[in-house]
Amino acid sequence: DTEVTQTPKHLVMGMTNKKSLKCEQHMGHRAMYWYKQKAKKPPELMFVYSYEKLSINESVPSRFSPECPNSSLLNLHLHALQPEDSALYLCASSQEVGYGYTFGSGTRLTVV
Amino acid sequence: EDQVTQSPEALRLQEGESSSLNCSYTVSGLRGLFWYRQDPGKGPEFLFTLYSAGEEKEKERLKATLTKKESFLHITAPKPEDSATYLCAVPSYNTDKLIFGTGTRLQVFP
C-alpha cells in the first residue's frame, strides 16, 4: 500500500459545526503532516507529527485541533470555522521528517 | 532564510513544443529537492527526488536535473494530459518543514 487516504473528499460545514478530517497511511511512515491549500497557491504547512508527537504547529488558530491516535492515523478536528477557512486540506506522510513526502488527494472544505 | 522560487508562473505550449521549468533554491544544506505534479482539486503527485548536483531523473516525457542553485524540469514533446501545476519543494535544513515554490501552471494545447 503506497497511498495516503483522506476522508471525506468533500465537506460543507456551518460556522457552528464540529467536524473531523481523517488521514490514514500504511507505509510505516513515522512523520505525518497537515497542509492547507488555497486556489492557485502552494500548500501551506499547518502541523507536523513525528513519531506520533506534535513537532510543529505553524501558529494555527485553535479552531483547528490535530490528533495522532497512532502511527497510521492523523485527524484534524474542526470547530467554529470561518468562511476564510474554506480550502483544500492535504495530509502527507514521510518515512522520516524531510524525506519522500506522499500526499493524499485532499479534502475540499467549504465553510458556510 | 530558506527559499524556493519557480519560473515561469504560467506556461502555454503547443502539443509537441518542448520547454523547461525552473526552480531556484536557497537552503543552508540541501537534503533533497522534490518535484510534484498537481491537478486541480487533487493532492500533489510525487514525480522526482534529486539529492546532489549533476543528478538527473527521467519519467516518460519529463526529465529533472539539479545544479547547486537550481533545478530544471524539462518537458519533451508534451501532450495535453501533461497540463497541470508543477511544484518544486525542498526540506528546510533546520526545521521539519517542506518549503514549496509557488508552482508553474502548464497548459498544453492540441
CSV table of C-alpha atoms in Angstrom, one decimal:
chain,number,residue,atom,x,y,z
A,1,ASP,CA,0.0,0.0,0.0
A,2,THR,CA,1.7,3.2,-1.2
A,3,GLU,CA,-1.2,5.6,-0.6
A,4,VAL,CA,-2.3,8.2,1.8
A,5,THR,CA,-6.1,8.1,2.2
A,6,GLN,CA,-8.1,11.1,3.2
A,7,THR,CA,-11.8,11.2,4.1
A,8,PRO,CA,-14.1,12.8,3.4
A,9,LYS,CA,-13.3,14.1,-0.1
A,10,HIS,CA,-15.7,16.9,0.2
A,11,LEU,CA,-17.1,18.6,3.3
A,12,VAL,CA,-19.6,21.5,3.7
A,13,MET,CA,-20.0,22.8,7.3
A,14,GLY,CA,-21.6,25.7,9.1
A,15,MET,CA,-19.7,28.0,11.3
A,16,THR,CA,-21.1,26.4,14.4
A,17,ASN,CA,-20.5,22.8,13.4
A,18,LYS,CA,-17.9,20.4,14.7
A,19,LYS,CA,-16.4,18.0,12.1
A,20,SER,CA,-13.2,15.9,11.7
A,21,LEU,CA,-11.0,15.2,8.7
A,22,LYS,CA,-9.2,11.8,8.7
A,23,CYS,CA,-6.0,10.6,7.2
A,24,GLU,CA,-4.6,7.1,7.1
A,25,GLN,CA,-1.4,5.6,5.7
A,26,HIS,CA,0.0,2.0,6.0
A,27,MET,CA,3.5,2.6,4.6
A,28,GLY,CA,5.1,2.6,8.0
A,29,HIS,CA,5.9,6.3,7.7
A,30,ARG,CA,6.7,8.0,11.0
A,31,ALA,CA,6.1,11.6,10.1
A,32,MET,CA,2.6,12.9,9.1
A,33,TYR,CA,1.6,16.4,8.1
A,34,TRP,CA,-1.5,18.6,7.6
A,35,TYR,CA,-1.3,21.3,4.9
A,36,LYS,CA,-3.8,23.9,3.8
A,37,GLN,CA,-4.0,25.0,0.2
A,38,LYS,CA,-5.9,27.9,-1.3
A,39,ALA,CA,-6.6,28.2,-5.0
A,40,LYS,CA,-3.6,28.9,-7.2
A,41,LYS,CA,-1.3,28.9,-4.1
A,42,PRO,CA,1.2,26.3,-2.9
A,43,PRO,CA,0.4,24.1,0.1
A,44,GLU,CA,0.9,25.8,3.5
A,45,LEU,CA,2.1,23.7,6.4
A,46,MET,CA,-0.2,23.6,9.4
A,47,PHE,CA,1.1,20.8,11.7
A,48,VAL,CA,3.8,18.1,11.7
A,49,TYR,CA,3.7,14.9,13.8
A,50,SER,CA,6.9,12.9,14.2
A,51,TYR,CA,6.7,9.5,15.9
A,52,GLU,CA,3.1,10.4,17.0
A,53,LYS,CA,4.2,13.6,18.8
A,54,LEU,CA,3.4,17.1,17.6
A,55,SER,CA,6.6,18.7,16.5
A,56,ILE,CA,5.4,21.8,14.6
A,57,ASN,CA,2.4,24.0,14.9
A,58,GLU,CA,2.6,26.8,12.5
A,59,SER,CA,0.6,29.2,14.7
A,60,VAL,CA,-2.6,27.7,13.5
A,61,PRO,CA,-5.8,29.0,15.2
A,62,SER,CA,-7.2,26.8,18.0
A,63,ARG,CA,-10.3,26.1,16.0
A,64,PHE,CA,-8.1,23.6,14.2
A,65,SER,CA,-7.1,20.7,16.5
A,66,PRO,CA,-4.8,17.9,15.3
A,67,GLU,CA,-4.7,14.4,16.8
A,68,CYS,CA,-2.5,11.5,16.0
A,69,PRO,CA,-4.0,8.4,17.7
A,70,ASN,CA,-1.4,6.0,16.3
A,71,SER,CA,1.4,5.9,13.7
A,72,SER,CA,-1.0,5.2,10.9
A,73,LEU,CA,-3.8,7.8,11.6
A,74,LEU,CA,-4.0,11.5,11.7
A,75,ASN,CA,-7.1,13.5,12.4
A,76,LEU,CA,-7.9,17.2,12.1
A,77,HIS,CA,-10.8,18.3,14.3
A,78,LEU,CA,-12.6,21.4,13.2
A,79,HIS,CA,-14.8,23.7,15.3
A,80,ALA,CA,-16.3,27.2,14.8
A,81,LEU,CA,-14.6,27.7,11.5
A,82,GLN,CA,-14.8,30.9,9.4
A,83,PRO,CA,-15.6,31.1,5.7
A,84,GLU,CA,-12.0,32.1,5.0
A,85,ASP,CA,-11.0,28.6,6.2
A,86,SER,CA,-12.5,27.1,3.1
A,87,ALA,CA,-9.7,25.4,1.2
A,88,LEU,CA,-8.2,22.1,0.2
A,89,TYR,CA,-6.8,20.3,3.2
A,90,LEU,CA,-4.0,17.9,2.4
A,91,CYS,CA,-2.5,15.2,4.5
A,92,ALA,CA,1.0,13.9,3.8
A,93,SER,CA,3.4,11.3,5.3
A,94,SER,CA,7.1,10.5,5.0
A,95,GLN,CA,9.4,7.8,6.3
A,96,GLU,CA,11.2,10.4,8.4
A,97,VAL,CA,10.7,14.2,8.5
A,98,GLY,CA,12.3,15.8,5.5
A,99,TYR,CA,12.2,12.7,3.1
A,100,GLY,CA,9.9,11.3,0.5
A,101,TYR,CA,6.6,13.0,1.1
A,102,THR,CA,3.5,11.3,-0.1
A,103,PHE,CA,0.3,13.4,-0.3
A,104,GLY,CA,-3.3,12.3,-0.1
A,105,SER,CA,-5.9,13.5,-2.5
A,106,GLY,CA,-7.2,16.1,-0.1
A,107,THR,CA,-10.5,17.2,1.5
A,108,ARG,CA,-12.2,20.1,-0.2
A,109,LEU,CA,-13.7,22.0,2.8
A,110,THR,CA,-16.4,24.7,2.3
A,111,VAL,CA,-17.5,26.7,5.4
A,112,VAL,CA,-20.8,28.4,5.0
B,1,GLU,CA,16.4,32.2,5.0
B,2,ASP,CA,15.4,29.1,3.1
B,3,GLN,CA,13.6,30.0,-0.1
B,4,VAL,CA,12.3,28.4,-3.3
B,5,THR,CA,11.4,30.3,-6.4
B,6,GLN,CA,9.8,28.9,-9.6
B,7,SER,CA,9.5,30.4,-13.0
B,8,PRO,CA,7.6,31.0,-15.2
B,9,GLU,CA,4.4,31.4,-13.2
B,10,ALA,CA,2.4,30.1,-16.2
B,11,LEU,CA,3.4,28.4,-19.4
B,12,ARG,CA,1.3,27.7,-22.5
B,13,LEU,CA,2.7,25.2,-25.0
B,14,GLN,CA,1.5,23.7,-28.2
B,15,GLU,CA,1.4,19.9,-28.2
B,16,GLY,CA,4.9,18.7,-29.1
B,17,GLU,CA,6.6,22.0,-28.2
B,18,SER,CA,9.4,21.2,-25.7
B,19,SER,CA,10.3,23.5,-22.9
B,20,SER,CA,11.8,23.8,-19.4
B,21,LEU,CA,10.5,24.9,-15.9
B,22,ASN,CA,12.9,26.4,-13.5
B,23,CYS,CA,13.2,26.0,-9.7
B,24,SER,CA,15.8,28.1,-7.9
B,25,TYR,CA,16.5,27.4,-4.2
B,26,THR,CA,18.4,28.8,-1.3
B,27,VAL,CA,18.9,26.5,1.6
B,28,SER,CA,21.6,26.0,4.2
B,29,GLY,CA,22.1,22.4,3.4
B,30,LEU,CA,20.3,20.5,0.6
B,31,ARG,CA,18.6,17.4,1.9
B,32,GLY,CA,16.8,16.7,-1.4
B,33,LEU,CA,14.7,18.6,-4.0
B,34,PHE,CA,11.3,17.3,-4.8
B,35,TRP,CA,9.1,17.8,-7.9
B,36,TYR,CA,5.4,17.3,-7.8
B,37,ARG,CA,2.6,17.4,-10.3
B,38,GLN,CA,-0.8,18.7,-9.1
B,39,ASP,CA,-4.1,18.5,-11.0
B,40,PRO,CA,-6.9,20.9,-9.9
B,41,GLY,CA,-8.6,19.9,-6.7
B,42,LYS,CA,-6.2,17.0,-6.2
B,43,GLY,CA,-3.2,16.4,-3.9
B,44,PRO,CA,0.3,16.8,-5.3
B,45,GLU,CA,1.6,13.7,-7.0
B,46,PHE,CA,5.2,12.8,-6.5
B,47,LEU,CA,7.4,12.9,-9.5
B,48,PHE,CA,11.1,13.0,-8.6
B,49,THR,CA,13.6,13.5,-5.8
B,50,LEU,CA,17.1,14.8,-6.6
B,51,TYR,CA,19.8,14.8,-3.9
B,52,SER,CA,23.1,16.1,-5.5
B,53,ALA,CA,24.3,18.4,-8.2
B,54,GLY,CA,24.6,16.7,-11.5
B,55,GLU,CA,21.8,14.2,-10.8
B,56,GLU,CA,19.2,13.6,-13.4
B,57,LYS,CA,16.0,11.6,-13.4
B,58,GLU,CA,13.5,10.8,-16.1
B,59,LYS,CA,9.9,9.6,-16.3
B,60,GLU,CA,8.2,9.4,-19.7
B,61,ARG,CA,8.3,12.9,-21.2
B,62,LEU,CA,9.8,14.5,-18.1
B,63,LYS,CA,13.4,14.9,-17.1
B,64,ALA,CA,14.6,16.6,-13.9
B,65,THR,CA,18.1,18.0,-13.4
B,66,LEU,CA,19.8,19.6,-10.4
B,67,THR,CA,22.7,22.1,-10.0
B,68,LYS,CA,23.9,23.7,-6.8
B,69,LYS,CA,21.4,26.5,-7.1
B,70,GLU,CA,18.6,25.4,-9.3
B,71,SER,CA,16.6,22.5,-10.8
B,72,PHE,CA,15.0,22.2,-14.2
B,73,LEU,CA,12.1,20.1,-15.2
B,74,HIS,CA,12.4,19.5,-19.0
B,75,ILE,CA,9.2,18.5,-20.8
B,76,THR,CA,9.9,16.9,-24.2
B,77,ALA,CA,7.1,16.8,-26.8
B,78,PRO,CA,4.3,17.5,-24.3
B,79,LYS,CA,0.8,16.3,-24.6
B,80,PRO,CA,-2.4,17.9,-23.4
B,81,GLU,CA,-2.5,15.4,-20.5
B,82,ASP,CA,0.7,17.0,-19.2
B,83,SER,CA,-1.3,20.1,-18.3
B,84,ALA,CA,-1.1,20.6,-14.6
B,85,THR,CA,0.7,22.7,-11.9
B,86,TYR,CA,4.2,21.6,-11.3
B,87,LEU,CA,5.6,22.3,-7.8
B,88,CYS,CA,9.1,22.0,-6.5
B,89,ALA,CA,10.0,21.8,-2.8
B,90,VAL,CA,13.0,21.5,-0.5
B,91,PRO,CA,13.1,20.5,3.1
B,92,SER,CA,14.2,23.3,5.4
B,93,TYR,CA,17.7,22.5,6.8
B,94,ASN,CA,16.9,23.3,10.4
B,95,THR,CA,13.3,22.5,10.8
B,96,ASP,CA,10.8,19.8,9.8
B,97,LYS,CA,9.2,22.0,7.1
B,98,LEU,CA,8.9,21.3,3.4
B,99,ILE,CA,9.3,24.7,1.6
B,100,PHE,CA,7.3,24.9,-1.7
B,101,GLY,CA,7.7,27.2,-4.6
B,102,THR,CA,4.6,28.9,-6.0
B,103,GLY,CA,4.4,26.5,-8.9
B,104,THR,CA,4.3,26.7,-12.7
B,105,ARG,CA,0.9,26.3,-14.3
B,106,LEU,CA,1.4,24.4,-17.5
B,107,GLN,CA,-1.2,24.3,-20.3
B,108,VAL,CA,-0.6,22.2,-23.4
B,109,PHE,CA,-2.9,22.8,-26.3
B,110,PRO,CA,-3.6,20.2,-29.1
